[in-house]
Short mmCIF file of C-alpha atoms in Angstrom, two decimals:
data_model
loop_
_atom_site.label_atom_id
_atom_site.label_comp_id
_atom_site.label_asym_id
_atom_site.label_seq_id
_atom_site.Cartn_x
_atom_site.Cartn_y
_atom_site.Cartn_z
CA UNK Z 1 14.15 19.51 -4.69
CA UNK Z 2 16.77 19.32 -7.60
CA UNK Z 3 19.46 19.92 -5.00
CA UNK Z 4 18.27 16.90 -2.95
CA UNK Z 5 18.04 14.70 -6.08
CA UNK Z 6 21.61 15.46 -6.75
CA UNK Z 7 22.58 14.47 -3.22
CA UNK Z 8 20.42 11.31 -3.11
CA UNK Z 9 22.92 8.83 -4.73
CA UNK Z 10 25.33 9.64 -2.09
CA UNK Z 11 23.12 9.75 0.76
CA UNK Z 12 21.10 6.74 0.09
CA UNK Z 13 23.04 4.26 -2.12
CA UNK Z 14 25.39 1.91 -0.21
CA UNK Z 15 27.16 -0.68 -2.23
CA UNK Z 16 29.45 -3.14 -0.50
CA UNK Z 17 32.68 -4.09 -2.76
CA UNK Z 18 33.64 -7.10 -0.51
CA UNK Z 19 31.14 -9.71 1.03
CA UNK Z 20 30.62 -9.42 4.92
CA UNK Z 21 30.11 -13.14 5.42
CA UNK Z 22 28.01 -16.00 4.73
CA UNK Z 23 24.63 -14.81 3.62
CA UNK Z 24 21.33 -16.24 2.35
CA UNK Z 25 18.77 -14.27 0.36
CA UNK Z 26 15.19 -14.38 1.37
CA UNK Z 27 13.60 -14.40 -2.15
CA UNK Z 28 10.29 -12.63 -2.60
CA UNK Z 29 7.65 -14.32 -4.65
CA UNK Z 30 5.70 -11.25 -5.46
CA UNK Z 31 7.22 -7.88 -4.29
CA UNK Z 32 9.46 -5.90 -6.25
CA UNK Z 33 10.78 -3.24 -3.99
CA UNK Z 34 12.58 -5.01 -1.17
CA UNK Z 35 14.65 -8.01 -0.40
CA UNK Z 36 16.09 -9.46 2.92
CA UNK Z 37 19.76 -10.32 3.04
CA UNK Z 38 20.42 -12.76 6.12
CA UNK Z 39 23.74 -13.52 7.84
CA UNK Z 40 24.28 -15.48 11.06
CA UNK Z 41 24.36 -12.48 13.39
CA UNK Z 42 22.42 -9.77 11.46
CA UNK Z 43 20.34 -9.15 8.53
CA UNK Z 44 20.29 -6.25 5.81
CA UNK Z 45 17.06 -5.09 4.38
CA UNK Z 46 17.20 -3.55 0.90
CA UNK Z 47 14.60 -1.19 -0.49
CA UNK Z 48 14.74 -0.31 -3.97
CA UNK Z 49 13.54 3.14 -5.52
CA UNK Z 50 11.03 3.86 -2.50
CA UNK Z 51 9.35 6.78 -4.15
CA UNK Z 52 7.39 7.76 -7.18
CA UNK Z 53 9.80 8.45 -10.04
CA UNK Z 54 12.91 7.44 -8.16
CA UNK Z 55 15.54 5.48 -10.11
CA UNK Z 56 18.73 4.02 -8.89
CA UNK Z 57 18.07 4.75 -5.22
CA UNK Z 58 19.27 1.82 -2.92
CA UNK Z 59 18.55 2.00 0.76
CA UNK Z 60 19.88 -0.39 3.31
CA UNK Z 61 18.83 -1.17 6.99
CA UNK Z 62 20.85 -3.51 9.23
CA UNK Z 63 18.82 -5.47 11.74
CA UNK Z 64 20.37 -7.34 14.77
CA UNK Z 65 19.49 -8.34 18.02
CA UNK Z 66 23.05 -7.67 19.32
CA UNK Z 67 24.40 -4.31 17.51
CA UNK Z 68 27.78 -5.09 18.70
CA UNK Z 69 27.93 -8.10 16.27
CA UNK Z 70 27.51 -5.85 13.22
CA UNK Z 71 30.62 -5.53 11.38
CA UNK Z 72 32.46 -2.08 11.30
CA UNK Z 73 32.05 -1.98 7.49
CA UNK Z 74 28.31 -1.51 8.04
CA UNK Z 75 27.96 0.85 10.92
CA UNK Z 76 27.62 3.83 8.68
CA UNK Z 77 23.98 2.31 7.66
CA UNK Z 78 21.05 2.86 9.80
CA UNK Z 79 21.18 0.10 12.69
CA UNK Z 80 18.02 -1.19 14.31
CA UNK Z 81 18.14 -3.48 17.33
CA UNK Z 82 15.55 -6.13 17.00
CA UNK Z 83 12.96 -7.10 18.02
CA UNK Z 84 11.30 -3.50 18.13
CA UNK Z 85 8.65 -2.73 20.82
CA UNK Z 86 8.02 1.08 20.26
CA UNK Z 87 7.02 1.84 16.59
CA UNK Z 88 5.60 5.00 14.88
CA UNK Z 89 3.53 4.51 11.67
CA UNK Z 90 2.90 7.00 8.93
CA UNK Z 91 0.57 4.94 6.82
CA UNK Z 92 -2.56 2.80 7.69
CA UNK Z 93 -0.93 0.06 5.44
CA UNK Z 94 1.75 -0.27 8.06
CA UNK Z 95 -0.95 -0.47 10.89
CA UNK Z 96 -2.53 -3.26 8.96
CA UNK Z 97 0.45 -5.37 8.73
CA UNK Z 98 1.67 -4.93 12.27
CA UNK Z 99 -1.88 -5.86 13.23
CA UNK Z 100 -1.73 -9.07 11.10
CA UNK Z 101 1.23 -10.06 13.22
CA UNK Z 102 -0.66 -9.31 16.47
CA UNK Z 103 1.57 -6.44 17.50
CA UNK Z 104 -0.73 -3.64 17.45
CA UNK Z 105 0.36 -2.82 20.95
CA UNK Z 106 3.64 -1.82 19.88
CA UNK Z 107 2.51 1.19 17.99
CA UNK Z 108 2.83 4.39 20.09
CA UNK Z 109 2.51 7.08 17.49
CA UNK Z 110 0.77 7.54 13.99
CA UNK Z 111 0.02 10.02 11.45
CA UNK Z 112 -3.79 10.98 11.05
CA UNK Z 113 -5.74 8.97 13.59
CA UNK Z 114 -9.08 9.89 11.95
CA UNK Z 115 -7.83 7.50 9.14
CA UNK Z 116 -7.35 4.53 11.20
CA UNK Z 117 -9.92 1.82 11.35
CA UNK Z 118 -8.10 -0.98 13.47
CA UNK Z 119 -10.33 -0.99 16.60
CA UNK Z 120 -7.73 -1.92 19.04
CA UNK Z 121 -5.73 1.10 17.75
CA UNK Z 122 -8.60 3.41 17.83
CA UNK Z 123 -9.25 2.50 21.55
CA UNK Z 124 -5.54 3.26 22.54
CA UNK Z 125 -5.79 6.38 20.61
CA UNK Z 126 -8.79 7.49 22.45
CA UNK Z 127 -7.23 6.43 25.78
CA UNK Z 128 -4.29 8.67 24.88
CA UNK Z 129 -1.80 5.85 24.58
CA UNK Z 130 -1.02 6.50 20.97
CA UNK Z 131 -0.19 9.93 19.81
CA UNK Z 132 -0.67 11.89 16.55
CA UNK Z 133 2.60 12.75 15.16
CA UNK Z 134 1.20 15.04 12.44
CA UNK Z 135 1.55 14.70 8.57
CA UNK Z 136 3.97 15.78 5.81
CA UNK Z 137 5.30 19.22 6.48
CA UNK Z 138 3.49 19.52 9.73
CA UNK Z 139 5.34 16.77 11.58
CA UNK Z 140 5.43 17.23 15.36
CA UNK Z 141 9.27 16.55 15.83
CA UNK Z 142 9.39 17.13 19.46
CA UNK Z 143 6.43 14.60 20.04
CA UNK Z 144 8.08 12.01 17.86
CA UNK Z 145 11.30 12.34 20.02
CA UNK Z 146 9.26 12.14 23.22
CA UNK Z 147 7.77 8.85 22.25
CA UNK Z 148 11.15 7.22 22.12
CA UNK Z 149 10.44 4.97 19.18
CA UNK Z 150 12.67 2.28 18.17
CA UNK Z 151 11.74 2.97 14.47
CA UNK Z 152 9.68 5.32 12.41
CA UNK Z 153 8.15 3.60 9.47
CA UNK Z 154 7.45 6.08 6.64
CA UNK Z 155 6.94 6.53 2.93
CA UNK Z 156 7.99 8.93 0.34
CA UNK Z 157 5.93 10.44 -2.35
CA UNK Z 158 8.80 12.53 -3.61
CA UNK Z 159 12.53 13.09 -2.85
CA UNK Z 160 11.66 15.72 -0.24
CA UNK Z 161 11.14 12.92 2.25
CA UNK Z 162 14.80 13.07 2.60
CA UNK Z 163 14.67 16.11 4.67
CA UNK Z 164 12.65 14.27 7.32
CA UNK Z 165 14.98 11.30 7.24
CA UNK Z 166 17.94 13.49 7.76
CA UNK Z 167 16.28 15.68 10.60
CA UNK Z 168 15.30 12.42 12.66
CA UNK Z 169 18.53 10.81 12.01
CA UNK Z 170 20.20 13.51 14.06
CA UNK Z 171 18.02 12.60 16.89
CA UNK Z 172 18.92 8.95 16.80
CA UNK Z 173 15.60 7.70 15.44
CA UNK Z 174 16.02 5.19 12.47
CA UNK Z 175 13.49 6.25 9.77
CA UNK Z 176 12.54 3.26 7.49
CA UNK Z 177 10.99 3.91 4.16
CA UNK Z 178 8.51 1.52 3.17
CA UNK Z 179 7.49 1.28 -0.69
CA UNK Z 180 4.54 -1.10 -0.41
CA UNK Z 181 2.36 1.47 -2.06
CA UNK Z 182 4.40 1.29 -5.34
CA UNK Z 183 3.81 -2.31 -5.73
CA UNK Z 184 1.25 -2.82 -8.64
CA UNK Z 185 0.31 -6.48 -7.91
CA UNK Z 186 -2.10 -7.04 -4.94
CA UNK Z 187 0.11 -9.86 -3.65
CA UNK Z 188 3.15 -7.70 -4.16
CA UNK Z 189 1.79 -5.03 -1.76
CA UNK Z 190 0.83 -7.80 0.73
CA UNK Z 191 4.23 -9.22 0.68
CA UNK Z 192 5.67 -6.20 2.60
CA UNK Z 193 4.33 -7.96 5.53
CA UNK Z 194 7.49 -9.98 5.55
CA UNK Z 195 9.48 -6.68 5.42
CA UNK Z 196 7.58 -5.37 8.45
CA UNK Z 197 8.04 -8.68 10.24
CA UNK Z 198 11.87 -8.53 10.05
CA UNK Z 199 11.82 -5.83 12.63
CA UNK Z 200 9.77 -7.95 15.03
CA UNK Z 201 11.84 -11.22 14.35
CA UNK Z 202 8.56 -12.78 13.27
CA UNK Z 203 9.63 -13.98 9.81
CA UNK Z 204 7.93 -17.49 10.41
CA UNK Z 205 4.67 -15.98 11.45
CA UNK Z 206 4.82 -13.47 8.54
CA UNK Z 207 5.56 -16.36 5.89
CA UNK Z 208 2.66 -18.48 7.40
CA UNK Z 209 0.31 -15.62 6.95
CA UNK Z 210 1.50 -14.52 3.56
CA UNK Z 211 1.58 -17.90 1.88
CA UNK Z 212 -1.85 -18.68 3.30
CA UNK Z 213 -3.11 -15.39 1.51
CA UNK Z 214 -1.51 -16.36 -1.74
CA UNK Z 215 -3.08 -20.00 -1.75
CA UNK Z 216 -6.60 -18.30 -1.23
CA UNK Z 217 -6.02 -15.52 -3.78
CA UNK Z 218 -4.77 -17.99 -6.37
CA UNK Z 219 -7.90 -20.16 -5.67
CA UNK Z 220 -10.22 -17.22 -6.52
CA UNK Z 221 -8.19 -16.09 -9.35
CA UNK Z 222 -8.28 -19.65 -10.96
CA UNK Z 223 -12.09 -19.50 -10.44
CA UNK Z 224 -12.48 -16.76 -12.59
CA UNK Z 225 -9.67 -17.67 -15.11
CA UNK Z 226 -12.00 -19.86 -17.20
CA UNK Z 227 -14.53 -17.25 -17.77
CA UNK Z 228 -15.00 -16.30 -21.43
CA UNK Z 229 -17.58 -13.51 -21.08
CA UNK Z 230 -15.97 -10.58 -19.34
CA UNK Z 231 -17.59 -7.49 -18.45
CA UNK Z 232 -16.12 -4.29 -19.47
CA UNK Z 233 -15.03 -2.31 -16.41
CA UNK Z 234 -14.37 1.37 -15.89
CA UNK Z 235 -12.87 3.05 -12.81
CA UNK Z 236 -12.66 6.43 -11.15
CA UNK Z 237 -14.47 9.87 -11.18
CA UNK Z 238 -13.57 13.07 -12.55
CA UNK Z 239 -11.74 15.82 -10.70
CA UNK Z 240 -11.80 19.36 -11.82
CA UNK Z 241 -12.56 18.29 -15.53
CA UNK Z 242 -9.65 15.68 -15.31
CA UNK Z 243 -10.12 11.96 -15.11
CA UNK Z 244 -7.00 10.12 -13.61
CA UNK Z 245 -6.74 6.55 -15.40
CA UNK Z 246 -4.77 3.98 -14.05
CA UNK Z 247 -2.56 2.12 -16.39
CA UNK Z 248 -2.91 -1.45 -17.45
CA UNK Z 249 -0.16 -2.35 -15.11
CA UNK Z 250 -1.53 -0.69 -12.12
CA UNK Z 251 -2.78 -2.11 -8.78
CA UNK Z 252 -6.62 -1.47 -9.90
CA UNK Z 253 -6.03 -3.15 -13.28
CA UNK Z 254 -4.50 -6.31 -11.78
CA UNK Z 255 -7.71 -6.86 -9.65
CA UNK Z 256 -9.95 -6.37 -12.49
CA UNK Z 257 -7.89 -8.80 -14.65
CA UNK Z 258 -7.70 -11.53 -11.92
CA UNK Z 259 -11.39 -11.30 -11.12
CA UNK Z 260 -12.29 -11.91 -14.71
CA UNK Z 261 -13.10 -8.38 -15.99
CA UNK Z 262 -11.75 -6.51 -19.18
CA UNK Z 263 -10.44 -2.98 -18.14
CA UNK Z 264 -11.54 -0.59 -20.47
CA UNK Z 265 -7.93 1.16 -20.44
CA UNK Z 266 -6.17 -2.09 -20.85
CA UNK Z 267 -4.17 -0.84 -23.94
CA UNK Z 268 -2.44 1.79 -21.65
CA UNK Z 269 0.83 0.23 -21.08
CA UNK Z 270 1.80 1.90 -17.85
CA UNK Z 271 1.80 1.55 -14.06
CA UNK Z 272 0.97 4.99 -13.15
CA UNK Z 273 -2.26 7.01 -13.32
CA UNK Z 274 -2.49 9.53 -15.97
CA UNK Z 275 -4.83 12.38 -16.57
CA UNK Z 276 -7.27 11.88 -19.54
CA UNK Z 277 -9.95 14.55 -20.87
CA UNK Z 278 -13.55 13.76 -20.27
CA UNK Z 279 -14.26 13.35 -23.77
CA UNK Z 280 -11.85 10.39 -24.04
CA UNK Z 281 -13.58 8.84 -21.06
CA UNK Z 282 -17.04 9.25 -22.39
CA UNK Z 283 -15.80 7.51 -25.71
CA UNK Z 284 -14.94 4.44 -23.89
CA UNK Z 285 -16.90 4.58 -20.51
CA UNK Z 286 -20.29 5.15 -21.97
CA UNK Z 287 -20.31 1.42 -23.18
CA UNK Z 288 -18.86 -0.08 -19.83
CA UNK Z 289 -20.70 -2.77 -18.12
CA UNK Z 290 -19.71 -2.27 -14.63
CA UNK Z 291 -18.17 0.83 -12.70
CA UNK Z 292 -15.96 0.56 -9.82
CA UNK Z 293 -13.73 2.63 -7.47
CA UNK Z 294 -15.65 5.82 -7.96
CA UNK Z 295 -13.95 8.16 -5.63
CA UNK Z 296 -15.88 9.34 -2.45
CA UNK Z 297 -19.39 8.67 -4.06
CA UNK Z 298 -21.73 6.80 -1.73
CA UNK Z 299 -24.77 7.06 -4.04
CA UNK Z 300 -25.54 7.42 -7.68
CA UNK Z 301 -26.88 10.90 -7.16
CA UNK Z 302 -23.32 11.76 -5.84
CA UNK Z 303 -22.06 10.72 -9.32
CA UNK Z 304 -24.67 12.68 -11.19
CA UNK Z 305 -23.80 15.75 -9.18
CA UNK Z 306 -20.20 15.40 -10.13
CA UNK Z 307 -20.77 15.77 -13.92
CA UNK Z 308 -24.32 15.81 -15.61
CA UNK Z 309 -23.01 14.10 -18.73
CA UNK Z 310 -22.25 10.95 -16.63
CA UNK Z 311 -25.99 10.06 -16.67
CA UNK Z 312 -25.40 8.68 -20.28
CA UNK Z 313 -23.03 5.99 -18.86
CA UNK Z 314 -24.51 2.49 -19.22
CA UNK Z 315 -23.41 1.45 -15.53
CA UNK Z 316 -24.99 4.49 -14.07
CA UNK Z 317 -28.28 3.94 -15.96
CA UNK Z 318 -28.51 0.35 -14.96
CA UNK Z 319 -27.28 0.63 -11.43
CA UNK Z 320 -24.16 -1.34 -11.94
CA UNK Z 321 -21.91 0.95 -9.89
CA UNK Z 322 -19.85 -0.38 -6.97
CA UNK Z 323 -17.57 1.38 -4.73
CA UNK Z 324 -14.91 0.30 -2.14
CA UNK Z 325 -16.46 2.27 0.43
CA UNK Z 326 -18.26 -0.27 2.52
CA UNK Z 327 -16.08 -0.16 5.58
CA UNK Z 328 -15.69 3.64 6.49
CA UNK Z 329 -15.05 4.56 9.98
CA UNK Z 330 -16.99 7.34 11.71
CA UNK Z 331 -14.24 9.87 10.78
CA UNK Z 332 -14.24 8.83 7.09
CA UNK Z 333 -11.23 6.45 7.12
CA UNK Z 334 -11.59 3.79 4.52
CA UNK Z 335 -10.60 0.33 5.60
CA UNK Z 336 -10.07 -0.71 2.08
CA UNK Z 337 -6.82 1.07 2.21
CA UNK Z 338 -5.89 -0.42 5.70
CA UNK Z 339 -6.91 -4.05 6.21
CA UNK Z 340 -7.75 -4.49 2.60
CA UNK Z 341 -4.06 -4.57 1.85
CA UNK Z 342 -3.76 -7.61 4.06
CA UNK Z 343 -6.85 -9.27 2.64
CA UNK Z 344 -6.46 -9.10 -1.13
CA UNK Z 345 -8.03 -12.42 -1.60
CA UNK Z 346 -11.27 -11.00 -0.14
CA UNK Z 347 -11.09 -7.80 -2.35
CA UNK Z 348 -10.64 -10.26 -5.28
CA UNK Z 349 -13.56 -12.24 -4.13
CA UNK Z 350 -15.88 -9.06 -3.88
CA UNK Z 351 -14.80 -8.20 -7.47
CA UNK Z 352 -15.69 -11.75 -8.82
CA UNK Z 353 -18.94 -11.67 -6.85
CA UNK Z 354 -19.70 -8.23 -8.77
CA UNK Z 355 -18.40 -9.42 -12.24
CA UNK Z 356 -19.54 -12.95 -12.12
CA UNK Z 357 -22.28 -13.46 -9.40
CA UNK Z 358 -22.88 -17.00 -10.41
CA UNK Z 359 -19.21 -18.07 -9.49
CA UNK Z 360 -19.69 -17.14 -5.80
CA UNK Z 361 -23.34 -17.50 -4.84
CA UNK Z 362 -24.39 -16.51 -1.28
CA UNK Z 363 -21.16 -14.46 -0.89
CA UNK Z 364 -21.66 -11.24 0.92
CA UNK Z 365 -19.35 -8.26 -0.16
CA UNK Z 366 -16.97 -7.17 2.35
CA UNK Z 367 -15.11 -3.94 1.03
CA UNK Z 368 -17.47 -3.07 -1.86
CA UNK Z 369 -20.93 -1.87 -1.78
CA UNK Z 370 -23.48 -1.23 -4.56
CA UNK Z 371 -24.56 2.46 -5.04
CA UNK Z 372 -28.03 3.28 -5.24
#
């Protein structure tokens, strides 16, 4: 891995010293990890630091309907002829975004079919029209090549993803690294729809969808903004005597803040989840008002069996525990991590209904369920 990291700046960073023509930048309103550079005959998609802990990594992908019109100075970069029609997805978030564009039929391969919630895609999987290409170190490269995809959309947890990129590059299949999971704001993650849409030449459609979501999200956020009495909210569940706590700049913390809650770890100035010993969690969590995102628990008894001392937590005693498990498929895949990415306004509405029931009377929870 150290050797790979040493090579990464040379492999992945491509900076042009001279301009290649008239350009316009498509500015993001929320996402931090990508930008789109548009020229008359082609576009360049830029991705910044696409895996955890990466720094100074800059990826570029050149998109054009006519590859012959791409300047020679850019032909060393990954080239993608658009619009694409055959795509392999390695994450459920990619599936959700492609589905939002109405292009689910373009998906020919996926990683982990059991996790998929999209009904149309599940039917195509069962019919053998969409194939499982494996996961992580167990990728089926022969199957990937046989599917003849225009692109494979993946993501990197560590720098080791460069091995897969290099191997598939040798087959002529462009691997697109998508860093949506690294965004810490719900709308930032959702804006990667515009990144995906560029490969389908569906920019206007993506903008219409995304800006509509922004409007609805901000409407819900404003509804909760004036609330003075904010419940103290805790998250998570211990794993082998360790509790991973998201920082105050995390995705989970952003939802709690925007829904009018007070995150009990709001003083942890970080984006990443960090391990915390159980005693520290007890010191803060025992007086929390509401508990959300409690792992795979489907009942209060599931939580009690995890750790007996959790019985002393106020939310557990009072039944104020809610998990984002209302939309599980028969195989256990959680739609919160699929369509929820494209419906952050509804996730926010769920949390407002949980934190402040009076603000949304009659609203029925979509992604969350109260545990009993």
